[in-house]
XYZ file of C-alpha atoms in Angstrom:
555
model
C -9.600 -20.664 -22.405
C -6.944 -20.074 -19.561
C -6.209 -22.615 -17.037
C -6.815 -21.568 -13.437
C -3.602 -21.212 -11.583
C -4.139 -23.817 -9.270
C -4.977 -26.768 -11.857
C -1.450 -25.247 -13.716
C 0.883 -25.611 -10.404
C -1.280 -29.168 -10.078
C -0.501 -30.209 -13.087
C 3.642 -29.123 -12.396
C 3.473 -30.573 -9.052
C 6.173 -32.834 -7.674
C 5.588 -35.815 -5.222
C 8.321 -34.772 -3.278
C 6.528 -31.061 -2.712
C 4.001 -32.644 -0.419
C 5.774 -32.813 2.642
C 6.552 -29.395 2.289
C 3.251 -28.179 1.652
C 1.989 -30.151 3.975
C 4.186 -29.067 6.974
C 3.817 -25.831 5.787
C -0.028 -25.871 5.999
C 0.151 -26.826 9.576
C 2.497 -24.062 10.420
C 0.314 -21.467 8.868
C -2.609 -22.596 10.419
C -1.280 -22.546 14.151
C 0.036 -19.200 13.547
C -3.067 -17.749 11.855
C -5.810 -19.008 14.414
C -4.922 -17.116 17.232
C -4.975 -13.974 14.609
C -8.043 -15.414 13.196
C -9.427 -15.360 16.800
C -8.634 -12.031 18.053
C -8.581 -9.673 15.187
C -12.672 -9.805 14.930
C -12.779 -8.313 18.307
C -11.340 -5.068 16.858
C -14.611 -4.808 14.199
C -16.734 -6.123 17.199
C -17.419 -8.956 15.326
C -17.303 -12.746 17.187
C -14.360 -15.127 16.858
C -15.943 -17.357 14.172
C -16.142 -14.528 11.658
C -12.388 -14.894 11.746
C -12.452 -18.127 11.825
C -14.753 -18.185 8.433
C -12.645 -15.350 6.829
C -9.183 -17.575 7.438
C -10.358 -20.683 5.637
C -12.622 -19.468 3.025
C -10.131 -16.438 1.893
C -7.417 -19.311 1.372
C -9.335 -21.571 -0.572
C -10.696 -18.677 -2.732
C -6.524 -17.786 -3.462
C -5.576 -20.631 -4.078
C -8.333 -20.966 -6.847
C -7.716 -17.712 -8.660
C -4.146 -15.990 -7.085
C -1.019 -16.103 -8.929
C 1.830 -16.289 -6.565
C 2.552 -19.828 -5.084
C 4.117 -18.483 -2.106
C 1.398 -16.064 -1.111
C -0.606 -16.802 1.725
C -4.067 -14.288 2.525
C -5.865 -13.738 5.642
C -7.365 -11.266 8.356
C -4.824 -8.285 9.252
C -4.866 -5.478 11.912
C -4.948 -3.119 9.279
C -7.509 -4.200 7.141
C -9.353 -5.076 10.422
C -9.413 -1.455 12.255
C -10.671 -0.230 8.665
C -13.384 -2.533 8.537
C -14.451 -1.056 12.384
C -14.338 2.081 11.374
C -16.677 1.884 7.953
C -19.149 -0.241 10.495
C -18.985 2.595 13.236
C -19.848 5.192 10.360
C -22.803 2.965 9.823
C -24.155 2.661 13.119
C -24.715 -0.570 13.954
C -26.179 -1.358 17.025
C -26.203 -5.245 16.899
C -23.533 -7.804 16.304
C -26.136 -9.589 14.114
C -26.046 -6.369 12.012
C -22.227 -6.445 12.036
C -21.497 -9.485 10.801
C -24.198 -8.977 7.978
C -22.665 -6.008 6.826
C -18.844 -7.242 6.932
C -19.557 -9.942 4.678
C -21.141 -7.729 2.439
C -18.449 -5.474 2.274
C -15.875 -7.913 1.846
C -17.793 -9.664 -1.215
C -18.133 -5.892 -2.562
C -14.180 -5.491 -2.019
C -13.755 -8.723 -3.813
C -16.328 -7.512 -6.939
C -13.947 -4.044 -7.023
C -10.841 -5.964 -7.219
C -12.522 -8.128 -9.925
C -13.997 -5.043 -11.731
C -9.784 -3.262 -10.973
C -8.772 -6.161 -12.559
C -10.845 -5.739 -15.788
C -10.109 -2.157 -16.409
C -5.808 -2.663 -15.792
C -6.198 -0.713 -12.361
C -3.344 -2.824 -10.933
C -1.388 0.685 -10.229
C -3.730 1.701 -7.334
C -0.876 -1.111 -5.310
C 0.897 2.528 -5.355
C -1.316 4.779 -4.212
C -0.394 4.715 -1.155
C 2.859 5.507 -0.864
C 6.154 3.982 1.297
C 6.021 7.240 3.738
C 2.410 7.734 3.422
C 1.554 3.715 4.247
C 4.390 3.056 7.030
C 2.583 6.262 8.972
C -0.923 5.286 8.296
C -0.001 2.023 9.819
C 1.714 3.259 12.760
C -1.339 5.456 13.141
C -3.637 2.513 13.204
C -1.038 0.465 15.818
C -1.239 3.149 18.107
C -5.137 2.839 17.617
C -4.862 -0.560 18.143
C -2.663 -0.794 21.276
C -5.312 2.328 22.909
C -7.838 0.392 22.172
C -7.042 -3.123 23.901
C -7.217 -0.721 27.337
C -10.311 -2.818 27.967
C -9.183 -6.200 27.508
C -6.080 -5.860 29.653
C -8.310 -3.899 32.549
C -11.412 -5.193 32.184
C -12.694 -1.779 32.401
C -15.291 -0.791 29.782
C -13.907 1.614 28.132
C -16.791 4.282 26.106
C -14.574 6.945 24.777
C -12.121 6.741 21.667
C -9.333 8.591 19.827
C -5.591 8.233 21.318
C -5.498 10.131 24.629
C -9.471 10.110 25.704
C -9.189 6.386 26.365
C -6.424 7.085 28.587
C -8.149 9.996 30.134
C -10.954 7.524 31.083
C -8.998 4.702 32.241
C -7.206 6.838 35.076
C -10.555 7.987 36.222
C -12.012 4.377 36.739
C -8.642 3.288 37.975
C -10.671 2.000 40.976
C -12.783 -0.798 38.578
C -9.283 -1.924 36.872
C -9.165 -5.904 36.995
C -6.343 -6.921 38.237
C -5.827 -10.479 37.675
C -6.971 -9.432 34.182
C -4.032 -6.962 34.131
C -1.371 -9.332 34.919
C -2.716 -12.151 32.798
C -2.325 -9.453 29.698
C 0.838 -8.481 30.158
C 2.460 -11.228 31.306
C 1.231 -12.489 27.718
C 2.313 -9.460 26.192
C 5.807 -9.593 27.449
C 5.924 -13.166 26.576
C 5.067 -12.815 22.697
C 7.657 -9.593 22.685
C 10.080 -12.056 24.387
C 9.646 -15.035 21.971
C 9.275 -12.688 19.013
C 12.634 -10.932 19.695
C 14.414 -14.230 20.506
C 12.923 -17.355 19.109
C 11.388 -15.791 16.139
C 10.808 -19.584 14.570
C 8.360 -20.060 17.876
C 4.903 -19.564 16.901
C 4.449 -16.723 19.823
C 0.723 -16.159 19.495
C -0.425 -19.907 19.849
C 1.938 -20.376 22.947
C 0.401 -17.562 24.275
C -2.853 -18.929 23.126
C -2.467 -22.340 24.408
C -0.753 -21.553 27.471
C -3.807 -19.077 28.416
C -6.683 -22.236 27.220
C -4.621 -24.451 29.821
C -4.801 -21.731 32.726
C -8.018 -20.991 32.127
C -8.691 -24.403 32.078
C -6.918 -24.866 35.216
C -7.852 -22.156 37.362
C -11.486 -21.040 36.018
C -10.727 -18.193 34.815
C -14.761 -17.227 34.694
C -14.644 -17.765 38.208
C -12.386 -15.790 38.842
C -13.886 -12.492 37.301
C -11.499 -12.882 33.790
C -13.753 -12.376 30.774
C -13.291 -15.159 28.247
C -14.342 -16.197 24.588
C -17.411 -17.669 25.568
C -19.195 -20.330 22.797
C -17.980 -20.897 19.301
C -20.280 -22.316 16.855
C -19.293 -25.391 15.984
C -19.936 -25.511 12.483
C -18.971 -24.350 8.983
C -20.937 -22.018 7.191
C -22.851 -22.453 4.663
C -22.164 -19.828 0.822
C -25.014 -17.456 1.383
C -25.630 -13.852 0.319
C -26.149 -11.146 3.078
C -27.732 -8.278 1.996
C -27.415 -5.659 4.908
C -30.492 -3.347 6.169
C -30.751 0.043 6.275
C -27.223 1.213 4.707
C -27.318 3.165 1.478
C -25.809 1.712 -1.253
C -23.817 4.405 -1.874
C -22.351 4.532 1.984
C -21.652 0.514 1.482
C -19.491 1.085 -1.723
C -17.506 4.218 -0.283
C -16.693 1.544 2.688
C -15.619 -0.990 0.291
C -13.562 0.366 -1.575
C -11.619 2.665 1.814
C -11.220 -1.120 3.211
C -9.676 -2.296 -0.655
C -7.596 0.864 -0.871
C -5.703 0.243 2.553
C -6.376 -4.434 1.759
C -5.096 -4.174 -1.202
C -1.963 -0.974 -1.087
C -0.652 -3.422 1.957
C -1.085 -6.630 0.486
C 0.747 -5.918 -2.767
C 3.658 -4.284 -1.040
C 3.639 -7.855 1.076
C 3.444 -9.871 -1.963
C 6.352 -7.736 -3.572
C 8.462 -8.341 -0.861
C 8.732 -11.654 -0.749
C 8.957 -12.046 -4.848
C 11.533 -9.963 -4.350
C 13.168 -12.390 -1.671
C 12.575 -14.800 -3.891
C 13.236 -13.333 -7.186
C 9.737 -13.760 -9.208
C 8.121 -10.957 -10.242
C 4.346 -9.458 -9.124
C 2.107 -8.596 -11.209
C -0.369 -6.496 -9.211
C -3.389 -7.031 -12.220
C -3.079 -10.760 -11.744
C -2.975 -10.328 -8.039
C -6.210 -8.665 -8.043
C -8.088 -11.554 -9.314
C -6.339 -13.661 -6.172
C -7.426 -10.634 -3.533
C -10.708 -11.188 -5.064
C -11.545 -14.325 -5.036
C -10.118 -14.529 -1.685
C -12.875 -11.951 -0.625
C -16.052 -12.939 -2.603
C -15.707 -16.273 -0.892
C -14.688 -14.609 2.759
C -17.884 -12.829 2.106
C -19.818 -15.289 0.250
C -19.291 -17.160 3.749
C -19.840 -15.275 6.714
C -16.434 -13.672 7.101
C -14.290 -10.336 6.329
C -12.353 -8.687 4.192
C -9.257 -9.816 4.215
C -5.401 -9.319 2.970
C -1.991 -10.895 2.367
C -0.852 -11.943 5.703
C 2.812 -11.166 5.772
C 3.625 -13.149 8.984
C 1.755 -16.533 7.135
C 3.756 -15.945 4.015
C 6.922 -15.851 6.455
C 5.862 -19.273 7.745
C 5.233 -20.793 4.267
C 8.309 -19.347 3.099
C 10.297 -20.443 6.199
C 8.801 -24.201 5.965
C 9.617 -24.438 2.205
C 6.024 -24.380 0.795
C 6.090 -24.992 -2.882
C 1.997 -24.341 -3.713
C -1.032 -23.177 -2.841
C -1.735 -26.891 -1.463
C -0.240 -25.304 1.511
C -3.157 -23.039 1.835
C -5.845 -25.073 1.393
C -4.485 -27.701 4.183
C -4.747 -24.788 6.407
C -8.052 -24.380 5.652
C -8.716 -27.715 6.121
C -6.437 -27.711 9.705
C -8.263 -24.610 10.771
C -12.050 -26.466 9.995
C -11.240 -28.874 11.910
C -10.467 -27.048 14.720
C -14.048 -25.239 14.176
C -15.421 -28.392 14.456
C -13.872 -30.452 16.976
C -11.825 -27.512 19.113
C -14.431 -24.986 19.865
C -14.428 -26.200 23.679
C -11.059 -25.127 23.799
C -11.326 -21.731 22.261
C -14.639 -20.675 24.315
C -12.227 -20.818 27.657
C -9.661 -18.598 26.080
C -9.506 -15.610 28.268
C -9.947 -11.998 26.741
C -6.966 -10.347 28.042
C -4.716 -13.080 26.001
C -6.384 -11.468 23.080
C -5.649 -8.608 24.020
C -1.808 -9.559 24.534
C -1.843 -11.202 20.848
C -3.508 -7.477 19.402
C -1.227 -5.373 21.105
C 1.777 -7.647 19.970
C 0.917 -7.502 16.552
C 0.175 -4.010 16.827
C 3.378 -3.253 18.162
C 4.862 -5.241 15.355
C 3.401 -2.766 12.624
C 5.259 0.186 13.842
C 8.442 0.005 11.225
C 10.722 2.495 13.547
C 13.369 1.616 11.155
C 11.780 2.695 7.947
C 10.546 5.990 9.762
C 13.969 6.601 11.110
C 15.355 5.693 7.226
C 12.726 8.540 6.351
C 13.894 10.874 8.775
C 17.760 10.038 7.426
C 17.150 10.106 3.796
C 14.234 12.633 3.281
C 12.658 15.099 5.756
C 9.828 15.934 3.378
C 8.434 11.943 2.852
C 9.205 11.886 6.944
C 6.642 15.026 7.405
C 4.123 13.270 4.876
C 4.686 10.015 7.263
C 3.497 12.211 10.006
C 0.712 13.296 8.095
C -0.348 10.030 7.765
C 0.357 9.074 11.673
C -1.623 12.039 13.219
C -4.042 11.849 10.633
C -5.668 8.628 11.848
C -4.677 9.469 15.366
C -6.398 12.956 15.008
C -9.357 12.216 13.219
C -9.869 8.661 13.039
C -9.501 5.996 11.082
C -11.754 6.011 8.341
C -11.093 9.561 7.590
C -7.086 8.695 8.194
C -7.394 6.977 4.842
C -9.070 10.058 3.323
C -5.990 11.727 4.447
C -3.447 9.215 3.581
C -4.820 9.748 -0.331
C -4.859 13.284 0.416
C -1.579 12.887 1.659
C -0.041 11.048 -1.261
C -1.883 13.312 -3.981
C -0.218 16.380 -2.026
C 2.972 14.476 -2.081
C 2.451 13.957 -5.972
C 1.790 17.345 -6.730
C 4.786 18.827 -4.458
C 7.183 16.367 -6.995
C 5.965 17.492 -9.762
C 5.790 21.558 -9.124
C 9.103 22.261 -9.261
C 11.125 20.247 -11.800
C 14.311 20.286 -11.884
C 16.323 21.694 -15.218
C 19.288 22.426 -17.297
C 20.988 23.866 -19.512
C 23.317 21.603 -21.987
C 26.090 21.812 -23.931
C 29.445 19.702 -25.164
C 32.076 18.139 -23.404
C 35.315 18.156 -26.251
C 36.320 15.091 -26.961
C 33.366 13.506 -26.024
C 29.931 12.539 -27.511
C 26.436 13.690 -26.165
C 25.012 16.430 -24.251
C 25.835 17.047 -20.382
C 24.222 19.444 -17.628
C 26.410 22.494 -17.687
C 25.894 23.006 -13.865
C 26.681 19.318 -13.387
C 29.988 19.145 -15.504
C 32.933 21.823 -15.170
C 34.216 20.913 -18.515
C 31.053 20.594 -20.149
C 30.764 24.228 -22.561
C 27.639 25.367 -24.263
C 27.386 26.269 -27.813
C 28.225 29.030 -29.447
C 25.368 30.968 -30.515
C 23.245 27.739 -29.147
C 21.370 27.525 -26.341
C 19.871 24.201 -24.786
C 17.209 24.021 -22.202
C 15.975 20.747 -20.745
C 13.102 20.743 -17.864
C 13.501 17.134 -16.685
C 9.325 16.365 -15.642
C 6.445 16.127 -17.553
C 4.235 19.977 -18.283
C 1.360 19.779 -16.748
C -0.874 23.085 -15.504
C 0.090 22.897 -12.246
C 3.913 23.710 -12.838
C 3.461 25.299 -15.917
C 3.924 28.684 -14.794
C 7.094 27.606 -12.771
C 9.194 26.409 -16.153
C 7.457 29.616 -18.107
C 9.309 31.679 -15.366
C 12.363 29.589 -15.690
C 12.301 29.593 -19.300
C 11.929 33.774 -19.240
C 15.301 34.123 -16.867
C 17.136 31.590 -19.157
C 16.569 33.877 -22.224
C 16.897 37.196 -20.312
C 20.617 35.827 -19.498
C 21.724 34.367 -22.670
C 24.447 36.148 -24.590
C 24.295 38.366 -27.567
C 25.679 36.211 -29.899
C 22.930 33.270 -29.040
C 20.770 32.545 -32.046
C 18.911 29.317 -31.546
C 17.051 28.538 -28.122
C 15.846 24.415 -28.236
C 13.689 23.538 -26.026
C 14.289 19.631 -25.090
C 11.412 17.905 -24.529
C 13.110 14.339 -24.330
C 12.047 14.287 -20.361
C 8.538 15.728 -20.733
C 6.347 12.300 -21.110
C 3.279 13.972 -20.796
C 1.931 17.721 -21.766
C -1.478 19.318 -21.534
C -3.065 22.534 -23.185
C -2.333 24.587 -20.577
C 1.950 23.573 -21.476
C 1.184 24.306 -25.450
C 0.136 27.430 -23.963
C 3.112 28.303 -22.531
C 5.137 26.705 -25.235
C 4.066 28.850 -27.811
C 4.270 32.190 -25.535
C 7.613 31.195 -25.605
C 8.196 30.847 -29.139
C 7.182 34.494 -29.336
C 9.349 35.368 -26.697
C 12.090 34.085 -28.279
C 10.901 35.789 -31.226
C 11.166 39.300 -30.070
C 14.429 38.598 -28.771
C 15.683 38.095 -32.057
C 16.078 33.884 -31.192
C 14.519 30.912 -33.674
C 13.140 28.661 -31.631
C 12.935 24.913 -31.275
C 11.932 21.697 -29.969
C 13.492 18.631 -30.363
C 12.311 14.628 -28.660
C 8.719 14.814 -28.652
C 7.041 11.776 -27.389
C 3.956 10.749 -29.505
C 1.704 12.123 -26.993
C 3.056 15.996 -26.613
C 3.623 15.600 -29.995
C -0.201 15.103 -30.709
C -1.289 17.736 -28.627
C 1.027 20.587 -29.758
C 0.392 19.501 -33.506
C -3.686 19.888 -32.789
C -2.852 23.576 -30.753
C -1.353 24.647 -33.890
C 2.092 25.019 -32.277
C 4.020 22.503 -34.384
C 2.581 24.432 -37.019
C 4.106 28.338 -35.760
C 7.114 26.859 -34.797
C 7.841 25.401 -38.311
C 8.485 21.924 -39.254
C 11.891 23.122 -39.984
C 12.670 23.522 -36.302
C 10.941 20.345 -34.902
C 13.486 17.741 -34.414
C 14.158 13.968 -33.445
C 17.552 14.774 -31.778
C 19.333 17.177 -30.239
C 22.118 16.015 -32.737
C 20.092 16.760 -35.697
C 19.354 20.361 -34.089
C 22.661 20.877 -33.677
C 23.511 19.973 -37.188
C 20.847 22.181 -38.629
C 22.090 25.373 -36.331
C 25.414 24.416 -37.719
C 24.351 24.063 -41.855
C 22.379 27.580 -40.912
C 25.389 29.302 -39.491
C 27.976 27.991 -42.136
């Protein structure tokens, strides 16, 4: 029977690890409560649903995940998601809410289970570089739009990008002011501290220094909207079943808030194994994601993800283990049960400040502007992605994003590239003949080599190559191979094609070959009957041994 990964790393562990994971457990707990705090707001969910998701999502990781380093909690992302499923439900009570976010993070937590079961590690890349840095920016610009209220104190009833706006300026008259300047003064701090003292925990000074001037100044008092009461008490494991939502609507929700949990967490826990040279394996981090989930849910809290400024923390404080999570956890109780005084006089507008910051953090300007260098088509696709969620909202954002990246798929794979080969004297192998000015064909030999799988949707693209090739070959050409070393895959539709070529070839007076089958393409031309017309004769491992039979045939 395999031994959980946490008793393994226990049983490994060095006494001189604690302090680290110690120290490191504090850290990630002050930087994680304000988060933990404000990011329910954006699901309209209250502060202690954070709170529950932060603790119970670490202890379930550390149970079941594999990294050591790895540290999972709530994220903007995963957040907006999560509001977006709920609106599609409508939900009219915040009893209701919270109800039917736990269920959907248990349910995200069963699907990672169930992904984990049937190898489905490989949905990490579904969403794409491009495709995920503009869904993200999408859903910061969201975010940033919608924190209009918190700054103003204006209720704001519209949504989308520009509405919001729209209404502000029209109830410019009911704009808080005090609430105004408390928000950005915040705002600019945590852009301040993040810029230049990066090792500052921004979002609890902010935090703190709001609790104190609340505290100070009565900040109810003075018309500035604050936290208000915070149980003071841990939940108890229990098993919400929500009301009045189809099954079916509650599993399409889970698994939009797992595609966009899940495509962003991996690509966090890749980057810092890559830092840190260990490798990811995103099957083994499913089982970490979902434990992390089922006992977020099992508790009263979220879905949640891998929290890429915690893991900075950990990694920046030397954490060894997941000990480092679970004192966290165990920091971030206690302040549920002794601190809640303190975080029902925390004003709204500093969450606000800590929202927008982070939102403002998710825009990666640098990776679009790396698009926008390197490749103009994954830069569009980004684009697709940004006005997608802008455009149409959230929840159907991610229906685009997939769109997006099965588009982007397709467009790859429509056109591949190909050559023709030949010799280079003096030198062994096959080169591109367009590639290499010395590299000849031949004689009475020609080479073609599509470099992508054949699949019906370019099928009729090589077909059409193929026909030009052989309408331009010389006389004295006998022998046309076909090199199927690149094509990994082929379907019916390909064996099709293959064979109209053979008879092309045919009536241009031209054996035809194949040579470098894979096992698969291999299967499915022998069971069209292809292998079979074209001959066993002219089916070969090698290009080498095709060239030696052309050669023993010509002599």
């Amino acid at each position: 029977m395999p031994t959980l990964p946490l008793i393994s790393s226990l049983r490994e562990y060095r006494p001189e690890w604690l302090r680290y994971d110690v120290t490191s457990g504090l850290a990630i707990a002050a930087v994680g409560l304000p988060s933990a705090i404000a990011y329910p707001a954006l699901a309209g969910l209250p502060p202690e649903v954070g709170l529950y998701a932060s603790i119970m999502s670490l202890l379930g990781y550390a149970l079941l995940g594999s990294s050591r380093q790895l540290i999972v909690g709530p994220d903007a992302g995963t957040v907006t998601v999560l509001a977006a499923v709920l609106l599609s439900f409508g939900l009219s009570s915040t009893d209701e809410r919270i109800v039917a976010s736990a269920a959907i993070a248990a349910m995200v937590g069963l699907l990672c289970f169930l992904a984990n079961i049937l190898r489905l590690g490989f949905i990490a890349n579904f969403l794409s570089r491009p495709i995920l840095t503009g869904f993200m920016t999408g859903i910061s610009l969201s975010i940033l739009v919608g924190q209009l209220g918190r700054f103003t104190g204006v209720k704001i009833d519209s949504d989308g990008l520009l509405r919001p706006i729209v209404e502000l300026a029209a109830k410019v008259e009911l704009i808080h002011w005090p609430s105004l300047a408390l928000g950005t003064g915040l705002f600019i701090l945590l852009r301040f501290l993040g810029a230049w003292l990066p090792a500052v925990p921004g979002p609890l000074v902010a935090m703190g220094l709001a609790a104190a001037l609340s505290f100070l100044f009565d900040f109810p008092g003075l018309g500035i909207s604050v936290v208000g009461e915070v149980p003071s008490q841990l939940p108890s494991p229990v098993m919400l079943i929500p009301q009045g939502i189809p099954i079916g609507d509650l599993v399409l929700g889970a698994v939009a808030v797992l595609i966009v949990s899940f495509g962003s967490g991996i690509v966090t826990a890749r980057s810092f194994g890559a830092k840190n040279g260990y490798p990811v394996d995103a099957n083994r981090e499913l089982l970490g994601f979902g434990a992390a989930n089922v006992a977020s849910g099992l508790f009263g809290g979220f879905a949640v993800t891998a929290s890429d400024s915690r893991t900075a923390i950990n990694d920046l404080m030397g954490g060894k283990t997941q000990l480092a999570g679970i004192v966290s956890a165990a920091a971030l109780a206690f302040t549920v049960v002794f601190l809640t005084d303190v975080l029902a006089i925390l004003p709204t507008p500093a969450l606000g400040a800590v929202l927008a910051s982070a939102a403002v953090s998710l825009i990666d300007l640098h990776t679009l502007r790396e698009l926008w260098r390197i490749s103009r088509v994954e830069f569009s696709f980004a684009l697709i992605s940004i006005v997608g969620v802008i455009g149409l909202g959230v929840l159907k954002g991610v229906v685009i994003a997939v769109g997006a990246t099965l588009l982007y798929l397709l467009m790859k794979g429509l056109r591949p590239r190909d050559a023709m080969l030949g010799r280079i004297p003096g030198r062994e192998g096959f080169y591109k003949l367009h590639r290499y000015a010395q590299a000849q064909p031949i004689p009475g030999l020609a080479i073609y080599l599509p470099q992508g799988s054949l699949l019906f949707f370019n099928v009729d693209y090589v077909r059409g190559r193929i026909e030009d090739v052989i309408a331009k070959l010389s006389p004295d050409t006998k022998w046309f191979i076909f090199d199927a070393g690149a094509a990994a895959q082929m379907d019916t539709t390909a064996a099709v094609m293959l064979d109209d070529m053979r008879l092309l070839a045919q009536e241009r007076g031209l054996k035809f070959g194949i040579v470098e089958l894979h096992s698969e393409p291999l299967e499915i031309l022998k069971r069209s009957g292809v292998v079979a017309r074209v001959g066993a004769d002219m089916i070969f491992d090698d290009l080498e041994d095709a060239v030696r039979a052309f050669s023993a045939q010509a002599s």
